[in-house]
mmCIF file of C-alpha atoms in Angstrom:
data_model
loop_
_atom_site.group_PDB
_atom_site.id
_atom_site.type_symbol
_atom_site.label_atom_id
_atom_site.label_comp_id
_atom_site.label_asym_id
_atom_site.label_seq_id
_atom_site.Cartn_x
_atom_site.Cartn_y
_atom_site.Cartn_z
ATOM 1 C CA ALA A 1 51.367 53.320 284.686
ATOM 2 C CA GLN A 2 51.315 51.205 281.559
ATOM 3 C CA SER A 3 48.439 51.960 279.238
ATOM 4 C CA VAL A 4 47.222 51.646 275.682
ATOM 5 C CA THR A 5 45.125 54.291 273.972
ATOM 6 C CA GLN A 6 43.070 53.875 270.868
ATOM 7 C CA PRO A 7 41.759 57.393 270.314
ATOM 8 C CA ASP A 8 39.121 56.489 267.743
ATOM 9 C CA ILE A 9 36.137 54.576 269.064
ATOM 10 C CA HIS A 10 34.441 54.409 265.668
ATOM 11 C CA ILE A 11 35.804 54.818 262.170
ATOM 12 C CA THR A 12 33.818 54.680 258.951
ATOM 13 C CA VAL A 13 35.492 54.342 255.588
ATOM 14 C CA SER A 14 34.312 53.560 252.103
ATOM 15 C CA GLU A 15 35.238 50.293 250.529
ATOM 16 C CA GLY A 16 38.465 50.697 248.611
ATOM 17 C CA ALA A 17 39.643 53.616 250.706
ATOM 18 C CA SER A 18 42.771 53.509 252.807
ATOM 19 C CA LEU A 19 42.648 52.946 256.536
ATOM 20 C CA GLU A 20 44.740 53.931 259.515
ATOM 21 C CA LEU A 21 43.864 52.946 263.072
ATOM 22 C CA ARG A 22 45.787 54.653 265.803
ATOM 23 C CA CYS A 23 47.378 53.103 268.850
ATOM 24 C CA ASN A 24 49.526 54.828 271.439
ATOM 25 C CA TYR A 25 51.086 53.213 274.431
ATOM 26 C CA SER A 26 52.691 54.315 277.621
ATOM 27 C CA TYR A 27 55.550 52.192 278.815
ATOM 28 C CA GLY A 28 59.089 52.753 279.994
ATOM 29 C CA ALA A 29 60.765 50.440 277.531
ATOM 30 C CA THR A 30 59.901 48.929 274.178
ATOM 31 C CA PRO A 31 57.018 46.569 274.729
ATOM 32 C CA TYR A 32 55.764 43.789 272.559
ATOM 33 C CA LEU A 33 52.948 45.131 270.398
ATOM 34 C CA PHE A 34 49.986 43.395 268.841
ATOM 35 C CA TRP A 35 46.954 44.121 266.723
ATOM 36 C CA TYR A 36 43.934 41.841 266.903
ATOM 37 C CA VAL A 37 40.651 41.812 265.034
ATOM 38 C CA GLN A 38 37.372 40.598 266.464
ATOM 39 C CA SER A 39 34.222 39.951 264.470
ATOM 40 C CA PRO A 40 30.905 40.080 266.349
ATOM 41 C CA GLY A 41 30.541 37.187 268.755
ATOM 42 C CA GLN A 42 33.933 35.807 267.848
ATOM 43 C CA GLY A 43 37.298 35.500 269.521
ATOM 44 C CA LEU A 44 40.416 37.444 268.695
ATOM 45 C CA GLN A 45 42.447 36.910 265.574
ATOM 46 C CA LEU A 46 46.038 38.107 265.502
ATOM 47 C CA LEU A 47 46.711 40.457 262.601
ATOM 48 C CA LEU A 48 50.351 41.206 263.317
ATOM 49 C CA LYS A 49 52.886 41.652 266.067
ATOM 50 C CA TYR A 50 56.087 43.517 266.760
ATOM 51 C CA PHE A 51 58.788 42.273 269.045
ATOM 52 C CA SER A 52 61.934 43.866 267.618
ATOM 53 C CA GLY A 53 63.750 44.568 264.366
ATOM 54 C CA ASP A 54 62.159 46.163 261.329
ATOM 55 C CA THR A 55 59.666 48.729 262.543
ATOM 56 C CA LEU A 56 57.287 48.144 259.625
ATOM 57 C CA VAL A 57 55.466 44.912 260.212
ATOM 58 C CA GLN A 58 53.403 43.035 257.675
ATOM 59 C CA GLY A 59 50.421 41.032 258.784
ATOM 60 C CA ILE A 60 47.595 38.990 257.440
ATOM 61 C CA LYS A 61 44.742 40.248 255.255
ATOM 62 C CA GLY A 62 46.889 43.007 253.778
ATOM 63 C CA PHE A 63 47.413 44.871 257.037
ATOM 64 C CA GLU A 64 50.637 46.469 258.162
ATOM 65 C CA ALA A 65 51.701 48.471 261.186
ATOM 66 C CA GLU A 66 54.581 50.765 261.931
ATOM 67 C CA PHE A 67 56.268 51.056 265.291
ATOM 68 C CA LYS A 68 57.408 54.586 266.022
ATOM 69 C CA ARG A 69 59.392 54.728 269.221
ATOM 70 C CA SER A 70 59.568 58.530 269.302
ATOM 71 C CA GLN A 71 55.792 58.766 269.172
ATOM 72 C CA SER A 72 55.055 55.663 271.264
ATOM 73 C CA SER A 73 52.740 54.582 268.505
ATOM 74 C CA PHE A 74 51.907 51.418 266.630
ATOM 75 C CA ASN A 75 49.350 52.414 264.010
ATOM 76 C CA LEU A 76 47.619 49.868 261.828
ATOM 77 C CA ARG A 77 47.196 50.541 258.119
ATOM 78 C CA LYS A 78 45.615 49.008 255.085
ATOM 79 C CA PRO A 79 45.818 50.573 251.618
ATOM 80 C CA SER A 80 42.423 49.417 250.400
ATOM 81 C CA VAL A 81 39.659 48.328 252.751
ATOM 82 C CA HIS A 82 37.270 45.518 251.907
ATOM 83 C CA TRP A 83 33.731 45.207 253.233
ATOM 84 C CA SER A 84 34.801 42.101 255.139
ATOM 85 C CA ASP A 85 37.211 44.198 257.200
ATOM 86 C CA ALA A 86 34.313 45.629 259.190
ATOM 87 C CA ALA A 87 35.016 44.501 262.752
ATOM 88 C CA GLU A 88 36.454 45.616 266.067
ATOM 89 C CA TYR A 89 40.200 46.155 266.211
ATOM 90 C CA PHE A 90 42.233 45.958 269.380
ATOM 91 C CA CYS A 91 45.761 47.091 269.987
ATOM 92 C CA ALA A 92 47.556 45.299 272.812
ATOM 93 C CA VAL A 93 50.808 45.759 274.645
ATOM 94 C CA GLY A 94 52.710 42.931 276.256
ATOM 95 C CA PRO A 95 55.340 44.443 278.476
ATOM 96 C CA SER A 96 58.517 42.410 278.408
ATOM 97 C CA GLY A 97 59.185 40.681 281.677
ATOM 98 C CA THR A 98 55.539 40.012 282.354
ATOM 99 C CA TYR A 99 53.023 37.843 280.629
ATOM 100 C CA LYS A 100 50.072 40.167 280.841
ATOM 101 C CA TYR A 101 48.562 41.998 277.932
ATOM 102 C CA ILE A 102 47.093 45.442 278.219
ATOM 103 C CA PHE A 103 44.364 46.014 275.684
ATOM 104 C CA GLY A 104 43.209 49.254 274.206
ATOM 105 C CA THR A 105 39.531 50.067 274.241
ATOM 106 C CA GLY A 106 39.121 49.060 270.631
ATOM 107 C CA THR A 107 38.135 50.772 267.388
ATOM 108 C CA ARG A 108 34.998 49.694 265.611
ATOM 109 C CA LEU A 109 35.398 49.853 261.866
ATOM 110 C CA LYS A 110 32.434 50.305 259.572
ATOM 111 C CA VAL A 111 32.884 49.929 255.837
ATOM 112 C CA LEU A 112 30.507 51.620 253.425
ATOM 113 C CA ALA A 113 29.750 49.915 250.134
ATOM 114 C CA GLY B 1 49.590 25.572 265.042
ATOM 115 C CA ALA B 2 48.910 27.200 268.418
ATOM 116 C CA VAL B 3 45.202 26.500 268.538
ATOM 117 C CA VAL B 4 43.127 27.141 271.628
ATOM 118 C CA SER B 5 39.607 25.836 272.011
ATOM 119 C CA GLN B 6 36.842 26.717 274.420
ATOM 120 C CA HIS B 7 33.826 24.714 275.401
ATOM 121 C CA PRO B 8 31.006 25.453 275.357
ATOM 122 C CA SER B 9 30.750 28.284 272.870
ATOM 123 C CA ARG B 10 27.412 29.346 274.329
ATOM 124 C CA VAL B 11 25.690 28.531 277.572
ATOM 125 C CA ILE B 12 22.426 29.661 279.078
ATOM 126 C CA CYS B 13 21.762 28.919 282.703
ATOM 127 C CA LYS B 14 19.396 29.842 285.480
ATOM 128 C CA SER B 15 20.345 32.233 288.215
ATOM 129 C CA GLY B 16 21.987 30.451 291.125
ATOM 130 C CA THR B 17 23.512 27.623 289.146
ATOM 131 C CA SER B 18 27.199 27.083 288.442
ATOM 132 C CA VAL B 19 28.716 26.953 284.994
ATOM 133 C CA LYS B 20 32.058 25.506 283.957
ATOM 134 C CA ILE B 21 33.949 26.710 280.905
ATOM 135 C CA GLU B 22 36.889 24.741 279.536
ATOM 136 C CA CYS B 23 39.909 26.141 277.765
ATOM 137 C CA ARG B 24 42.262 23.763 275.980
ATOM 138 C CA SER B 25 45.497 24.251 274.111
ATOM 139 C CA LEU B 26 45.242 21.697 271.331
ATOM 140 C CA ASP B 27 48.732 21.515 269.904
ATOM 141 C CA PHE B 28 51.024 22.958 272.523
ATOM 142 C CA GLN B 29 51.589 22.929 276.233
ATOM 143 C CA ALA B 30 50.494 26.056 277.997
ATOM 144 C CA THR B 31 52.450 26.987 281.062
ATOM 145 C CA THR B 32 50.212 29.968 281.606
ATOM 146 C CA MET B 33 46.595 30.572 280.751
ATOM 147 C CA PHE B 34 44.603 33.739 281.077
ATOM 148 C CA TRP B 35 40.904 34.419 281.485
ATOM 149 C CA TYR B 36 39.335 37.566 280.168
ATOM 150 C CA ARG B 37 35.856 38.997 280.366
ATOM 151 C CA GLN B 38 34.379 41.202 277.707
ATOM 152 C CA PHE B 39 31.212 43.225 278.090
ATOM 153 C CA PRO B 40 29.281 44.214 274.971
ATOM 154 C CA LYS B 41 31.138 46.742 272.868
ATOM 155 C CA GLN B 42 33.958 46.955 275.376
ATOM 156 C CA SER B 43 37.507 45.813 275.593
ATOM 157 C CA LEU B 44 38.861 42.703 277.223
ATOM 158 C CA MET B 45 39.398 42.806 280.946
ATOM 159 C CA LEU B 46 41.879 40.377 282.406
ATOM 160 C CA MET B 47 40.272 38.422 285.213
ATOM 161 C CA ALA B 48 43.020 36.060 286.258
ATOM 162 C CA THR B 49 46.245 34.369 285.335
ATOM 163 C CA SER B 50 46.707 30.691 285.985
ATOM 164 C CA ASN B 51 49.832 28.580 285.969
ATOM 165 C CA GLU B 52 49.688 24.835 285.767
ATOM 166 C CA GLY B 53 49.645 23.248 289.180
ATOM 167 C CA SER B 54 49.370 26.435 291.179
ATOM 168 C CA LYS B 55 46.669 28.786 292.337
ATOM 169 C CA ALA B 56 45.390 31.409 289.980
ATOM 170 C CA THR B 57 46.299 35.045 290.427
ATOM 171 C CA TYR B 58 43.237 37.233 290.274
ATOM 172 C CA GLU B 59 43.110 40.828 289.177
ATOM 173 C CA GLN B 60 41.940 43.441 291.575
ATOM 174 C CA GLY B 61 38.190 43.482 291.916
ATOM 175 C CA VAL B 62 37.623 39.953 290.642
ATOM 176 C CA GLU B 63 35.903 37.717 293.165
ATOM 177 C CA LYS B 64 37.969 34.573 293.439
ATOM 178 C CA ASP B 65 35.148 32.700 295.156
ATOM 179 C CA LYS B 66 32.795 33.593 292.338
ATOM 180 C CA PHE B 67 35.163 32.752 289.508
ATOM 181 C CA LEU B 68 37.012 29.543 290.291
ATOM 182 C CA ILE B 69 39.943 28.765 288.048
ATOM 183 C CA ASN B 70 41.693 25.439 287.842
ATOM 184 C CA HIS B 71 44.734 24.822 285.657
ATOM 185 C CA ALA B 72 44.904 21.094 286.135
ATOM 186 C CA SER B 73 47.236 20.238 283.278
ATOM 187 C CA LEU B 74 49.449 21.891 280.701
ATOM 188 C CA THR B 75 46.619 21.782 278.179
ATOM 189 C CA LEU B 76 43.505 22.484 280.223
ATOM 190 C CA SER B 77 42.219 25.315 282.338
ATOM 191 C CA THR B 78 38.671 25.671 283.591
ATOM 192 C CA LEU B 79 36.687 28.654 284.753
ATOM 193 C CA THR B 80 33.697 27.940 286.961
ATOM 194 C CA VAL B 81 31.223 30.709 287.545
ATOM 195 C CA THR B 82 29.608 29.800 290.845
ATOM 196 C CA SER B 83 26.083 30.791 291.794
ATOM 197 C CA ALA B 84 25.749 32.727 288.584
ATOM 198 C CA HIS B 85 23.596 35.831 288.415
ATOM 199 C CA PRO B 86 22.422 37.904 285.457
ATOM 200 C CA GLU B 87 25.237 40.390 286.003
ATOM 201 C CA ASP B 88 27.698 37.575 285.293
ATOM 202 C CA SER B 89 26.367 37.359 281.759
ATOM 203 C CA SER B 90 29.254 38.173 279.494
ATOM 204 C CA PHE B 91 31.661 36.929 276.866
ATOM 205 C CA TYR B 92 34.526 34.995 278.436
ATOM 206 C CA ILE B 93 37.728 34.486 276.485
ATOM 207 C CA CYS B 94 40.703 32.426 277.477
ATOM 208 C CA SER B 95 44.208 32.556 276.143
ATOM 209 C CA ALA B 96 47.223 30.333 276.512
ATOM 210 C CA GLN B 97 50.914 31.008 276.487
ATOM 211 C CA PRO B 98 53.505 28.397 275.579
ATOM 212 C CA GLY B 99 56.412 28.158 277.948
ATOM 213 C CA GLN B 100 58.487 30.636 279.818
ATOM 214 C CA GLY B 101 59.762 33.638 277.971
ATOM 215 C CA TYR B 102 57.339 33.200 275.098
ATOM 216 C CA ASN B 103 55.616 36.524 275.137
ATOM 217 C CA GLU B 104 52.633 35.821 272.978
ATOM 218 C CA GLN B 105 49.200 34.586 273.931
ATOM 219 C CA PHE B 106 46.921 32.514 271.741
ATOM 220 C CA PHE B 107 43.249 33.179 272.183
ATOM 221 C CA GLY B 108 40.281 30.879 272.288
ATOM 222 C CA PRO B 109 37.066 31.656 270.396
ATOM 223 C CA GLY B 110 35.198 32.728 273.526
ATOM 224 C CA THR B 111 32.174 31.542 275.465
ATOM 225 C CA ARG B 112 28.957 33.509 275.637
ATOM 226 C CA LEU B 113 27.351 33.104 279.053
ATOM 227 C CA THR B 114 23.767 34.186 279.557
ATOM 228 C CA VAL B 115 22.290 33.927 283.030
ATOM 229 C CA LEU B 116 18.523 34.135 283.197
#
């Protein structure tokens, strides 16, 4: 069955530190991959997406993600976290051939001043 | 571009009443729209998929008589929560997808429903 796993429910980092949020998926072929951020009480904002091509994807707000086919992973990274990055982050998979997204359970990021 | 709006952003209603939530694609035509439900500190759960002019497809476990979805035009879908009860209180998010073969959804800002 298709699934998305975000192993870390909570992550706390200090402001200025680097960040990596993990995302693993289970799917028979290369899916479309997305990272979204959600602030409390808000909708989803797309950070970046991967459909094909270069496996290192640049997004907004200084985020990037790398698609690793061999590991079925699409981890999100940021070299230096800002306090405003504190939010919930969701990885999503959009299997080609369907229009449905499968969301991971989310990772809540806390940033220490 | 690709903006999706939802109205209202917040609604409080009494138990037993019905509530309608609108989802609009403002600058594109949405062949398909999706409705999600999100409980506090949880992920998004897809409730249903709607295509313009046809009946919505509901996910397993979602009561279609409780959550009525109408995709009346290429820019508007509505979710009506009928005879709402406190357990229906949640954050409802819609998304819209432009055209066939366009495998990206654009999300609305969400509607917070509180049933007293």
